[in-house]
PDB file of C-alpha atoms and ligand atoms in Angstrom:
ATOM      1  CA  MET A   1      12.088   0.525  26.417  1.00  0.00           C
ATOM      2  CA  SER A   2      11.851   1.604  22.778  1.00  0.00           C
ATOM      3  CA  THR A   3      10.263   4.700  21.312  1.00  0.00           C
ATOM      4  CA  LEU A   4       8.885   5.473  17.875  1.00  0.00           C
ATOM      5  CA  THR A   5       8.864   9.234  17.346  1.00  0.00           C
ATOM      6  CA  ILE A   6       7.092  11.028  14.525  1.00  0.00           C
ATOM      7  CA  GLU A   7       7.887  14.721  14.335  1.00  0.00           C
ATOM      8  CA  ASP A   8       6.194  17.347  12.184  1.00  0.00           C
ATOM      9  CA  LEU A   9       5.697  14.817   9.403  1.00  0.00           C
ATOM     10  CA  HIS A  10       4.580  16.156   6.046  1.00  0.00           C
ATOM     11  CA  VAL A  11       3.724  13.614   3.354  1.00  0.00           C
ATOM     12  CA  GLY A  12       2.436  13.946  -0.182  1.00  0.00           C
ATOM     13  CA  VAL A  13       1.236  11.345  -2.643  1.00  0.00           C
ATOM     14  CA  ASN A  14       2.598  11.219  -6.163  1.00  0.00           C
ATOM     15  CA  THR A  15      -0.249  11.526  -8.640  1.00  0.00           C
ATOM     16  CA  ASP A  16      -0.433  12.028 -12.403  1.00  0.00           C
ATOM     17  CA  THR A  17      -0.813  15.751 -11.830  1.00  0.00           C
ATOM     18  CA  GLY A  18       2.083  16.039  -9.381  1.00  0.00           C
ATOM     19  CA  LEU A  19       2.631  15.770  -5.662  1.00  0.00           C
ATOM     20  CA  LYS A  20      -0.571  16.124  -3.643  1.00  0.00           C
ATOM     21  CA  PRO A  21       0.055  17.095   0.009  1.00  0.00           C
ATOM     22  CA  ILE A  22      -1.858  14.862   2.466  1.00  0.00           C
ATOM     23  CA  LEU A  23      -0.211  14.987   5.899  1.00  0.00           C
ATOM     24  CA  ASN A  24       0.487  18.467   7.211  1.00  0.00           C
ATOM     25  CA  GLY A  25       2.639  18.066  10.299  1.00  0.00           C
ATOM     26  CA  ILE A  26       1.897  14.920  12.314  1.00  0.00           C
ATOM     27  CA  ASN A  27       3.448  14.552  15.785  1.00  0.00           C
ATOM     28  CA  LEU A  28       3.208  11.220  17.624  1.00  0.00           C
ATOM     29  CA  VAL A  29       5.302   9.417  20.216  1.00  0.00           C
ATOM     30  CA  ILE A  30       4.680   5.714  20.809  1.00  0.00           C
ATOM     31  CA  ASN A  31       6.536   3.766  23.488  1.00  0.00           C
ATOM     32  CA  THR A  32       6.752   0.011  23.857  1.00  0.00           C
ATOM     33  CA  ASN A  33       3.827  -1.451  25.798  1.00  0.00           C
ATOM     34  CA  GLU A  34       1.524   1.345  24.636  1.00  0.00           C
ATOM     35  CA  THR A  35      -1.455   1.084  22.309  1.00  0.00           C
ATOM     36  CA  HIS A  36      -2.363   4.211  20.371  1.00  0.00           C
ATOM     37  CA  ALA A  37      -5.557   4.400  18.356  1.00  0.00           C
ATOM     38  CA  ILE A  38      -5.320   6.648  15.297  1.00  0.00           C
ATOM     39  CA  MET A  39      -8.832   7.612  14.335  1.00  0.00           C
ATOM     40  CA  GLY A  40     -10.378   9.880  11.763  1.00  0.00           C
ATOM     41  CA  PRO A  41     -12.916   9.992   8.967  1.00  0.00           C
ATOM     42  CA  ASN A  42     -12.328   8.535   5.504  1.00  0.00           C
ATOM     43  CA  GLY A  43      -9.729  10.420   3.531  1.00  0.00           C
ATOM     44  CA  SER A  44      -8.151  12.144   6.548  1.00  0.00           C
ATOM     45  CA  GLY A  45      -4.719  10.635   5.850  1.00  0.00           C
ATOM     46  CA  LYS A  46      -4.548   7.626   8.171  1.00  0.00           C
ATOM     47  CA  SER A  47      -3.401   5.157   5.523  1.00  0.00           C
ATOM     48  CA  THR A  48      -1.000   7.739   4.131  1.00  0.00           C
ATOM     49  CA  LEU A  49       0.678   7.752   7.541  1.00  0.00           C
ATOM     50  CA  ALA A  50       0.913   3.948   7.463  1.00  0.00           C
ATOM     51  CA  TYR A  51       2.335   3.985   3.922  1.00  0.00           C
ATOM     52  CA  ALA A  52       4.888   6.639   4.819  1.00  0.00           C
ATOM     53  CA  LEU A  53       6.052   4.532   7.768  1.00  0.00           C
ATOM     54  CA  ALA A  54       6.216   1.508   5.475  1.00  0.00           C
ATOM     55  CA  GLY A  55       8.322   3.362   2.915  1.00  0.00           C
ATOM     56  CA  HIS A  56       5.828   3.006   0.072  1.00  0.00           C
ATOM     57  CA  PRO A  57       7.427   4.604  -3.015  1.00  0.00           C
ATOM     58  CA  LYS A  58       4.269   6.514  -3.985  1.00  0.00           C
ATOM     59  CA  TYR A  59       4.244   8.456  -0.740  1.00  0.00           C
ATOM     60  CA  GLU A  60       6.856  11.149  -0.390  1.00  0.00           C
ATOM     61  CA  VAL A  61       7.953  12.592   2.923  1.00  0.00           C
ATOM     62  CA  THR A  62       8.498  16.282   2.205  1.00  0.00           C
ATOM     63  CA  SER A  63       9.597  17.260   5.726  1.00  0.00           C
ATOM     64  CA  GLY A  64       9.709  16.077   9.316  1.00  0.00           C
ATOM     65  CA  SER A  65      11.201  12.932  10.803  1.00  0.00           C
ATOM     66  CA  VAL A  66      10.468   9.409  11.993  1.00  0.00           C
ATOM     67  CA  THR A  67      12.934   7.825  14.409  1.00  0.00           C
ATOM     68  CA  LEU A  68      13.059   4.530  16.276  1.00  0.00           C
ATOM     69  CA  ASP A  69      15.208   4.938  19.384  1.00  0.00           C
ATOM     70  CA  GLY A  70      16.914   7.835  17.649  1.00  0.00           C
ATOM     71  CA  GLU A  71      17.603   5.930  14.406  1.00  0.00           C
ATOM     72  CA  ASP A  72      16.275   7.593  11.254  1.00  0.00           C
ATOM     73  CA  VAL A  73      13.546   5.289   9.940  1.00  0.00           C
ATOM     74  CA  LEU A  74      13.014   7.308   6.752  1.00  0.00           C
ATOM     75  CA  GLU A  75      16.598   6.595   5.696  1.00  0.00           C
ATOM     76  CA  MET A  76      16.013   2.852   6.039  1.00  0.00           C
ATOM     77  CA  SER A  77      15.027   0.523   3.194  1.00  0.00           C
ATOM     78  CA  VAL A  78      11.817  -1.442   3.636  1.00  0.00           C
ATOM     79  CA  ASP A  79      13.626  -4.533   4.925  1.00  0.00           C
ATOM     80  CA  GLU A  80      15.824  -2.460   7.228  1.00  0.00           C
ATOM     81  CA  ARG A  81      12.629  -1.100   8.778  1.00  0.00           C
ATOM     82  CA  ALA A  82      11.452  -4.664   9.411  1.00  0.00           C
ATOM     83  CA  LYS A  83      14.835  -5.580  10.902  1.00  0.00           C
ATOM     84  CA  ALA A  84      14.666  -2.537  13.166  1.00  0.00           C
ATOM     85  CA  GLY A  85      11.445  -3.992  14.572  1.00  0.00           C
ATOM     86  CA  LEU A  86       8.683  -2.249  12.629  1.00  0.00           C
ATOM     87  CA  PHE A  87       5.738  -4.318  11.523  1.00  0.00           C
ATOM     88  CA  LEU A  88       3.275  -2.841   9.064  1.00  0.00           C
ATOM     89  CA  ALA A  89      -0.053  -4.410   8.226  1.00  0.00           C
ATOM     90  CA  MET A  90      -1.626  -2.557   5.339  1.00  0.00           C
ATOM     91  CA  GLN A  91      -5.308  -1.906   4.739  1.00  0.00           C
ATOM     92  CA  TYR A  92      -5.085  -3.710   1.391  1.00  0.00           C
ATOM     93  CA  PRO A  93      -2.493  -6.516   1.666  1.00  0.00           C
ATOM     94  CA  VAL A  94      -0.858  -7.616  -1.606  1.00  0.00           C
ATOM     95  CA  GLU A  95      -0.831 -11.092  -3.094  1.00  0.00           C
ATOM     96  CA  VAL A  96       2.481 -12.927  -3.281  1.00  0.00           C
ATOM     97  CA  PRO A  97       1.975 -15.598  -5.946  1.00  0.00           C
ATOM     98  CA  GLY A  98       4.174 -18.688  -5.631  1.00  0.00           C
ATOM     99  CA  VAL A  99       5.082 -18.064  -1.989  1.00  0.00           C
ATOM    100  CA  THR A 100       3.284 -20.107   0.648  1.00  0.00           C
ATOM    101  CA  VAL A 101       2.286 -18.732   4.024  1.00  0.00           C
ATOM    102  CA  THR A 102       4.761 -21.088   5.773  1.00  0.00           C
ATOM    103  CA  ASN A 103       7.689 -20.088   3.572  1.00  0.00           C
ATOM    104  CA  PHE A 104       6.807 -16.436   3.739  1.00  0.00           C
ATOM    105  CA  LEU A 105       6.705 -16.398   7.539  1.00  0.00           C
ATOM    106  CA  ARG A 106       9.918 -18.378   7.908  1.00  0.00           C
ATOM    107  CA  SER A 107      11.792 -16.207   5.372  1.00  0.00           C
ATOM    108  CA  ALA A 108      10.550 -13.050   7.061  1.00  0.00           C
ATOM    109  CA  LYS A 109      11.610 -14.309  10.498  1.00  0.00           C
ATOM    110  CA  THR A 110      15.014 -15.348   9.136  1.00  0.00           C
ATOM    111  CA  ALA A 111      15.541 -11.990   7.436  1.00  0.00           C
ATOM    112  CA  ILE A 112      14.589 -10.052  10.561  1.00  0.00           C
ATOM    113  CA  ASP A 113      16.638 -12.121  13.030  1.00  0.00           C
ATOM    114  CA  GLY A 114      19.604 -12.652  10.710  1.00  0.00           C
ATOM    115  CA  GLU A 115      19.349 -16.427  11.297  1.00  0.00           C
ATOM    116  CA  ALA A 116      16.795 -19.115  10.655  1.00  0.00           C
ATOM    117  CA  PRO A 117      14.550 -19.957  13.609  1.00  0.00           C
ATOM    118  CA  LYS A 118      15.090 -23.397  15.155  1.00  0.00           C
ATOM    119  CA  LEU A 119      12.814 -25.606  13.106  1.00  0.00           C
ATOM    120  CA  ARG A 120      11.295 -27.601  15.945  1.00  0.00           C
ATOM    121  CA  ASN A 121      10.187 -24.612  18.056  1.00  0.00           C
ATOM    122  CA  TRP A 122       9.173 -22.670  14.994  1.00  0.00           C
ATOM    123  CA  THR A 123       6.880 -25.419  13.730  1.00  0.00           C
ATOM    124  CA  LYS A 124       5.340 -25.850  17.168  1.00  0.00           C
ATOM    125  CA  ASP A 125       4.795 -22.093  17.638  1.00  0.00           C
ATOM    126  CA  LEU A 126       3.316 -21.710  14.163  1.00  0.00           C
ATOM    127  CA  LYS A 127       0.914 -24.581  14.745  1.00  0.00           C
ATOM    128  CA  GLN A 128      -0.142 -23.031  18.060  1.00  0.00           C
ATOM    129  CA  ALA A 129      -0.561 -19.539  16.558  1.00  0.00           C
ATOM    130  CA  MET A 130      -2.687 -20.949  13.746  1.00  0.00           C
ATOM    131  CA  GLU A 131      -4.864 -22.838  16.197  1.00  0.00           C
ATOM    132  CA  ASN A 132      -5.301 -19.691  18.276  1.00  0.00           C
ATOM    133  CA  LEU A 133      -6.434 -17.758  15.208  1.00  0.00           C
ATOM    134  CA  ARG A 134      -8.682 -20.672  14.160  1.00  0.00           C
ATOM    135  CA  VAL A 135      -7.095 -20.968  10.747  1.00  0.00           C
ATOM    136  CA  ASP A 136      -7.277 -24.233   8.873  1.00  0.00           C
ATOM    137  CA  PRO A 137      -3.895 -26.074   8.774  1.00  0.00           C
ATOM    138  CA  ALA A 138      -4.238 -26.127   4.964  1.00  0.00           C
ATOM    139  CA  PHE A 139      -3.907 -22.339   5.071  1.00  0.00           C
ATOM    140  CA  ALA A 140      -0.151 -22.703   5.676  1.00  0.00           C
ATOM    141  CA  SER A 141       0.436 -24.167   2.225  1.00  0.00           C
ATOM    142  CA  ARG A 142      -1.584 -21.577   0.326  1.00  0.00           C
ATOM    143  CA  ASN A 143       0.064 -18.687  -1.497  1.00  0.00           C
ATOM    144  CA  VAL A 144       0.183 -15.452   0.485  1.00  0.00           C
ATOM    145  CA  ASN A 145      -3.086 -13.505   0.105  1.00  0.00           C
ATOM    146  CA  GLU A 146      -3.959 -15.284  -3.163  1.00  0.00           C
ATOM    147  CA  GLY A 147      -7.710 -15.715  -3.113  1.00  0.00           C
ATOM    148  CA  PHE A 148      -7.790 -14.983   0.613  1.00  0.00           C
ATOM    149  CA  SER A 149     -11.088 -13.655   1.899  1.00  0.00           C
ATOM    150  CA  GLY A 150     -11.019 -10.334   3.751  1.00  0.00           C
ATOM    151  CA  GLY A 151     -11.062 -12.206   7.053  1.00  0.00           C
ATOM    152  CA  GLU A 152      -8.258 -14.582   6.019  1.00  0.00           C
ATOM    153  CA  LYS A 153      -6.051 -11.636   5.014  1.00  0.00           C
ATOM    154  CA  LYS A 154      -6.495 -10.050   8.427  1.00  0.00           C
ATOM    155  CA  ARG A 155      -5.862 -13.333  10.236  1.00  0.00           C
ATOM    156  CA  HIS A 156      -2.731 -13.829   8.173  1.00  0.00           C
ATOM    157  CA  GLU A 157      -1.519 -10.398   9.305  1.00  0.00           C
ATOM    158  CA  ILE A 158      -2.080 -11.256  12.935  1.00  0.00           C
ATOM    159  CA  LEU A 159      -0.357 -14.602  12.367  1.00  0.00           C
ATOM    160  CA  GLN A 160       2.660 -12.628  11.118  1.00  0.00           C
ATOM    161  CA  LEU A 161       2.448 -10.364  14.137  1.00  0.00           C
ATOM    162  CA  GLU A 162       2.417 -13.365  16.492  1.00  0.00           C
ATOM    163  CA  MET A 163       5.348 -15.060  14.771  1.00  0.00           C
ATOM    164  CA  LEU A 164       7.564 -12.032  14.051  1.00  0.00           C
ATOM    165  CA  LYS A 165       7.241 -10.337  17.455  1.00  0.00           C
ATOM    166  CA  PRO A 166       8.057  -6.786  16.336  1.00  0.00           C
ATOM    167  CA  LYS A 167       8.850  -3.817  18.581  1.00  0.00           C
ATOM    168  CA  PHE A 168       6.179  -1.686  16.917  1.00  0.00           C
ATOM    169  CA  ALA A 169       3.167  -2.719  14.891  1.00  0.00           C
ATOM    170  CA  VAL A 170       1.140  -0.444  12.649  1.00  0.00           C
ATOM    171  CA  LEU A 171      -2.248  -2.020  11.968  1.00  0.00           C
ATOM    172  CA  ASP A 172      -4.296  -0.211   9.329  1.00  0.00           C
ATOM    173  CA  GLU A 173      -8.053  -0.918   9.480  1.00  0.00           C
ATOM    174  CA  THR A 174      -7.529  -4.418  10.838  1.00  0.00           C
ATOM    175  CA  ASP A 175     -11.249  -4.464  11.567  1.00  0.00           C
ATOM    176  CA  SER A 176     -12.438  -3.702   8.038  1.00  0.00           C
ATOM    177  CA  GLY A 177     -14.520  -6.436   6.482  1.00  0.00           C
ATOM    178  CA  LEU A 178     -14.581  -8.622   9.586  1.00  0.00           C
ATOM    179  CA  ASP A 179     -17.743 -10.101  11.007  1.00  0.00           C
ATOM    180  CA  VAL A 180     -18.116 -10.054  14.758  1.00  0.00           C
ATOM    181  CA  ASP A 181     -16.579 -13.501  15.344  1.00  0.00           C
ATOM    182  CA  ALA A 182     -13.568 -12.803  13.141  1.00  0.00           C
ATOM    183  CA  LEU A 183     -13.133  -9.415  14.807  1.00  0.00           C
ATOM    184  CA  ARG A 184     -13.022 -11.098  18.203  1.00  0.00           C
ATOM    185  CA  ILE A 185     -10.518 -13.746  17.060  1.00  0.00           C
ATOM    186  CA  VAL A 186      -8.258 -11.156  15.434  1.00  0.00           C
ATOM    187  CA  SER A 187      -8.463  -8.853  18.477  1.00  0.00           C
ATOM    188  CA  GLU A 188      -7.649 -11.728  20.814  1.00  0.00           C
ATOM    189  CA  GLY A 189      -4.573 -12.365  18.678  1.00  0.00           C
ATOM    190  CA  VAL A 190      -3.437  -8.763  19.034  1.00  0.00           C
ATOM    191  CA  ASN A 191      -4.068  -8.900  22.782  1.00  0.00           C
ATOM    192  CA  ARG A 192      -2.064 -12.131  23.086  1.00  0.00           C
ATOM    193  CA  VAL A 193       0.887 -10.430  21.413  1.00  0.00           C
ATOM    194  CA  LYS A 194       0.445  -7.436  23.733  1.00  0.00           C
ATOM    195  CA  ASP A 195       0.498  -9.729  26.773  1.00  0.00           C
ATOM    196  CA  ALA A 196       3.418 -11.838  25.589  1.00  0.00           C
ATOM    197  CA  THR A 197       5.696  -9.045  24.321  1.00  0.00           C
ATOM    198  CA  ASP A 198       6.426  -5.343  24.826  1.00  0.00           C
ATOM    199  CA  VAL A 199       5.009  -4.402  21.421  1.00  0.00           C
ATOM    200  CA  GLY A 200       3.899  -0.809  20.901  1.00  0.00           C
ATOM    201  CA  ILE A 201       0.826  -0.593  18.693  1.00  0.00           C
ATOM    202  CA  MET A 202      -0.498   2.020  16.323  1.00  0.00           C
ATOM    203  CA  LEU A 203      -4.036   0.880  15.658  1.00  0.00           C
ATOM    204  CA  ILE A 204      -5.527   2.808  12.755  1.00  0.00           C
ATOM    205  CA  THR A 205      -9.286   2.672  12.592  1.00  0.00           C
ATOM    206  CA  HIS A 206     -12.213   4.564  11.209  1.00  0.00           C
ATOM    207  CA  TYR A 207     -14.762   2.894  13.514  1.00  0.00           C
ATOM    208  CA  THR A 208     -14.632   2.551  17.298  1.00  0.00           C
ATOM    209  CA  ARG A 209     -15.844  -1.062  17.131  1.00  0.00           C
ATOM    210  CA  ILE A 210     -12.414  -2.721  17.401  1.00  0.00           C
ATOM    211  CA  LEU A 211     -11.603  -0.558  20.434  1.00  0.00           C
ATOM    212  CA  ASN A 212     -14.166  -2.530  22.422  1.00  0.00           C
ATOM    213  CA  TYR A 213     -11.776  -5.475  22.081  1.00  0.00           C
ATOM    214  CA  ILE A 214      -8.335  -3.845  21.921  1.00  0.00           C
ATOM    215  CA  LYS A 215      -8.114  -1.154  24.590  1.00  0.00           C
ATOM    216  CA  PRO A 216      -6.111   1.902  23.559  1.00  0.00           C
ATOM    217  CA  ASP A 217      -4.066   3.868  26.112  1.00  0.00           C
ATOM    218  CA  HIS A 218      -4.131   6.955  23.892  1.00  0.00           C
ATOM    219  CA  VAL A 219      -6.434   8.153  21.121  1.00  0.00           C
ATOM    220  CA  HIS A 220      -5.432  10.603  18.380  1.00  0.00           C
ATOM    221  CA  VAL A 221      -7.877  12.029  15.867  1.00  0.00           C
ATOM    222  CA  ILE A 222      -6.538  12.951  12.444  1.00  0.00           C
ATOM    223  CA  ILE A 223      -8.526  15.470  10.440  1.00  0.00           C
ATOM    224  CA  GLU A 224      -7.293  16.696   7.063  1.00  0.00           C
ATOM    225  CA  GLY A 225      -3.746  15.497   7.652  1.00  0.00           C
ATOM    226  CA  LYS A 226      -3.298  16.923  11.146  1.00  0.00           C
ATOM    227  CA  VAL A 227      -3.831  15.648  14.661  1.00  0.00           C
ATOM    228  CA  ALA A 228      -6.973  17.563  15.671  1.00  0.00           C
ATOM    229  CA  GLU A 229      -7.503  16.139  19.140  1.00  0.00           C
ATOM    230  CA  GLU A 230      -5.852  13.714  21.564  1.00  0.00           C
ATOM    231  CA  GLY A 231      -7.003  11.987  24.699  1.00  0.00           C
ATOM    232  CA  GLY A 232      -7.497   8.701  26.493  1.00  0.00           C
ATOM    233  CA  PRO A 233     -10.018   5.926  25.840  1.00  0.00           C
ATOM    234  CA  GLU A 234     -12.872   8.309  26.717  1.00  0.00           C
ATOM    235  CA  LEU A 235     -12.212  10.190  23.469  1.00  0.00           C
ATOM    236  CA  ALA A 236     -13.006   7.038  21.481  1.00  0.00           C
ATOM    237  CA  GLU A 237     -16.263   6.729  23.400  1.00  0.00           C
ATOM    238  CA  ARG A 238     -17.165  10.303  22.559  1.00  0.00           C
ATOM    239  CA  LEU A 239     -16.473   9.647  18.858  1.00  0.00           C
ATOM    240  CA  GLU A 240     -18.622   6.521  19.050  1.00  0.00           C
ATOM    241  CA  ASN A 241     -21.539   8.683  20.191  1.00  0.00           C
ATOM    242  CA  GLU A 242     -20.935  11.855  18.195  1.00  0.00           C
ATOM    243  CA  GLY A 243     -18.980  10.848  15.110  1.00  0.00           C
ATOM    244  CA  TYR A 244     -16.558  13.297  13.490  1.00  0.00           C
ATOM    245  CA  ASP A 245     -19.030  16.049  12.646  1.00  0.00           C
ATOM    246  CA  ARG A 246     -17.931  18.517  15.299  1.00  0.00           C
ATOM    247  CA  PHE A 247     -14.420  18.719  13.815  1.00  0.00           C
ATOM    248  CA  PHE A 248     -15.862  20.022  10.578  1.00  0.00           C
ATOM    249  CA  GLN A 249     -18.225  22.477  12.209  1.00  0.00           C
ATOM    250  CA  LYS A 250     -15.229  23.999  13.977  1.00  0.00           C
ATOM    251  CA  ALA A 251     -13.207  24.228  10.766  1.00  0.00           C
TER     252      ALA A 251
HETATM  253  N1  ADP B   1      -2.599   7.359  -4.750  1.00  0.00           N
HETATM  254  C1  ADP B   1      -3.364   8.427  -4.511  1.00  0.00           C
HETATM  255  N2  ADP B   1      -3.705   9.295  -5.499  1.00  0.00           N
HETATM  256  C2  ADP B   1      -4.471  10.373  -5.250  1.00  0.00           C
HETATM  257  N3  ADP B   1      -4.950  10.685  -4.050  1.00  0.00           N
HETATM  258  C3  ADP B   1      -4.648   9.879  -3.025  1.00  0.00           C
HETATM  259  C4  ADP B   1      -3.840   8.707  -3.189  1.00  0.00           C
HETATM  260  N4  ADP B   1      -3.704   8.106  -2.001  1.00  0.00           N
HETATM  261  C5  ADP B   1      -4.392   8.845  -1.133  1.00  0.00           C
HETATM  262  N5  ADP B   1      -4.955   9.918  -1.749  1.00  0.00           N
HETATM  263  C6  ADP B   1      -5.808  10.930  -1.116  1.00  0.00           C
HETATM  264  O1  ADP B   1      -5.240  11.270   0.129  1.00  0.00           O
HETATM  265  C7  ADP B   1      -6.259  11.481   1.078  1.00  0.00           C
HETATM  266  C8  ADP B   1      -5.999  10.617   2.291  1.00  0.00           C
HETATM  267  O2  ADP B   1      -6.139   9.258   1.959  1.00  0.00           O
HETATM  268  P1  ADP B   1      -5.887   8.090   2.999  1.00  0.00           P
HETATM  269  O3  ADP B   1      -4.567   8.286   3.638  1.00  0.00           O
HETATM  270  O4  ADP B   1      -6.119   6.788   2.298  1.00  0.00           O
HETATM  271  O5  ADP B   1      -7.053   8.362   4.067  1.00  0.00           O
HETATM  272  P2  ADP B   1      -7.695   7.405   5.164  1.00  0.00           P
HETATM  273  O6  ADP B   1      -6.859   6.178   5.290  1.00  0.00           O
HETATM  274  O7  ADP B   1      -7.717   8.246   6.398  1.00  0.00           O
HETATM  275  O8  ADP B   1      -9.085   7.098   4.679  1.00  0.00           O
HETATM  276  C9  ADP B   1      -7.569  11.206   0.379  1.00  0.00           C
HETATM  277  O9  ADP B   1      -8.111  12.429  -0.035  1.00  0.00           O
HETATM  278  C10 ADP B   1      -7.164  10.379  -0.806  1.00  0.00           C
HETATM  279  O10 ADP B   1      -8.057  10.542  -1.859  1.00  0.00           O
HETATM  280 MG1   MG B   2      -7.243   4.156   5.144  1.00  0.00          MG
END
């Protein structure tokens, strides 16, 4: 079993007018085989958490720690984080001009494993994963995220997830911009990875919609950079009915 531990994490974002504090002491423990939904209204700091875990240079960890099985994640470079088994799908994926989906996936897999995957199995698995996600075979020879629709970007992320088989996956607003069919296909992909591997998932979402397809074991609500409430799947149901208003009335 592996564990991703976030302790008293404080993160600020570098802006023109200096460092703006966003996260004010986040505590989270995610084990393999667990799915944690991170919920919260717009601007509460969910993506900031994802960026901090990804090592985005704009986001500065001012105190606290992130460890993977005791190893300091914050000390790791971005590719060391990937090698350690962290997979991060960002809310706004970047374009990689001149690099095709096929080459990108194979290079990423090679970098993470320290050796190239056996070509025959790799090609077969990739073909299967693409079929599962209903992506056109021509997709493989397109440049990463260049001109991708919102839905194609999300499918490409799940394709990466299926092929790279990480220990922990952080999925930021994977449901944003998806119609109901695409949401189902993408969710099925996540569930396939959950069934086939021991992946631990941090599923960041503003809406409860995706949680009808991907069942969380734990739900954490972030309000103004802090975990305001935690519970099981029933908490997501309550938020579905009531929204986030009550957190602000209390404050
Ligand atoms: N680059 C940035 N410059 C200035 N403010 C930022 C930047 N990134 C995030 N913020 C602010 O940090 C807060 C949290 O943002 P974010 O983490 O994206 O929230 P969420 O993903 O929960 O909607 C917001 O108030 C947002 O405006
Ligand atoms: Mg966000």
